[in-house]
Amino acid sequence: PLERLSLPHVLGFLLNVPSRVTLGGLALPLSRPHWIGVRELGGTFYNLDSKLSAPVAIGAEPELRQFLREALSRGPSELFLVVPREVEEAGTWLLPE
């Protein structure tokens, strides 16, 4: 569950989400995987999607969890955590139950 993520131990997120295929201004009834990066800076999480003209502020931890929940609900998706090796080895990216 997203509520169990220990966000102070996570450097960033990579999301692989379905994205609508467009041709010019026409949206086709197809989707393909698209990667989105998310990173925290100064207490604010930012959406670093390459399809955006500039990074977009998501907000603090509650807004990030909602953003991730919505992104992952759009269809077949994946969420990768970017953590230091010691965090991965110790499993501290996840809060205890």
CSV table of C-alpha atoms in Angstrom, one decimal, residues 11-84:
chain,number,residue,atom,x,y,z
A,11,LEU,CA,15.0,9.5,-3.6
A,12,GLY,CA,12.4,9.5,-6.4
A,13,PHE,CA,9.8,7.5,-8.3
A,14,LEU,CA,9.5,6.2,-11.9
A,15,LEU,CA,6.0,5.4,-13.1
A,16,ASN,CA,5.2,3.4,-16.2
A,17,VAL,CA,1.7,4.3,-17.1
A,18,PRO,CA,-0.5,3.9,-20.2
A,19,SER,CA,-0.6,7.0,-22.4
A,20,ARG,CA,-3.0,7.9,-25.2
A,21,VAL,CA,-1.5,8.0,-28.6
A,22,THR,CA,-2.1,11.2,-30.5
A,23,LEU,CA,-1.5,12.1,-34.1
A,24,GLY,CA,-1.4,15.8,-34.5
A,25,GLY,CA,-4.4,16.9,-32.5
A,26,LEU,CA,-6.3,13.7,-33.0
A,27,ALA,CA,-6.4,11.1,-30.1
A,28,LEU,CA,-6.3,7.6,-31.4
A,29,PRO,CA,-8.0,4.7,-29.6
A,30,LEU,CA,-4.6,3.3,-28.6
A,31,SER,CA,-2.3,3.6,-25.6
A,32,ARG,CA,1.3,2.8,-25.1
A,33,PRO,CA,3.6,2.8,-22.0
A,34,HIS,CA,4.9,6.1,-20.9
A,35,TRP,CA,7.5,6.8,-18.2
A,36,ILE,CA,7.1,9.6,-15.7
A,37,GLY,CA,9.6,10.7,-13.1
A,38,VAL,CA,8.7,12.2,-9.7
A,39,ARG,CA,11.2,13.9,-7.4
A,40,GLU,CA,11.1,15.8,-4.1
A,41,LEU,CA,12.8,19.1,-3.7
A,42,GLY,CA,12.5,21.4,-0.7
A,43,GLY,CA,9.5,19.5,0.7
A,44,THR,CA,7.5,19.6,-2.5
A,45,PHE,CA,7.2,16.7,-4.9
A,46,TYR,CA,7.3,17.4,-8.7
A,47,ASN,CA,6.0,15.7,-11.7
A,48,LEU,CA,8.8,15.5,-14.2
A,49,ASP,CA,6.8,14.1,-17.1
A,50,SER,CA,8.6,14.9,-20.4
A,51,LYS,CA,5.2,15.6,-22.0
A,52,LEU,CA,4.9,18.7,-19.8
A,53,SER,CA,6.4,22.0,-20.8
A,54,ALA,CA,7.9,22.4,-17.3
A,55,PRO,CA,7.9,20.4,-14.0
A,56,VAL,CA,4.6,20.6,-12.2
A,57,ALA,CA,4.4,20.8,-8.4
A,58,ILE,CA,2.4,17.9,-6.9
A,59,GLY,CA,2.6,19.0,-3.3
A,60,ALA,CA,3.6,17.4,0.0
A,61,GLU,CA,3.3,13.7,1.0
A,62,PRO,CA,-0.5,13.4,1.1
A,63,GLU,CA,-0.8,15.0,-2.4
A,64,LEU,CA,2.0,12.7,-3.7
A,65,ARG,CA,0.2,9.6,-2.4
A,66,GLN,CA,-3.0,10.7,-4.1
A,67,PHE,CA,-1.1,11.5,-7.4
A,68,LEU,CA,0.5,8.0,-7.3
A,69,ARG,CA,-2.9,6.4,-6.5
A,70,GLU,CA,-4.6,8.1,-9.5
A,71,ALA,CA,-1.7,7.4,-11.9
A,72,LEU,CA,-1.6,3.7,-11.0
A,73,SER,CA,-5.4,3.4,-11.4
A,74,ARG,CA,-5.4,4.3,-15.1
A,75,GLY,CA,-4.6,0.8,-16.3
A,76,PRO,CA,-1.7,-1.6,-16.3
A,77,SER,CA,1.0,0.4,-14.5
A,78,GLU,CA,4.3,0.0,-12.7
A,79,LEU,CA,5.9,2.0,-9.9
A,80,PHE,CA,9.6,1.9,-9.3
A,81,LEU,CA,11.2,3.4,-6.3
A,82,VAL,CA,14.7,5.0,-6.5
A,83,VAL,CA,16.5,4.4,-3.3
A,84,PRO,CA,20.1,4.2,-2.1
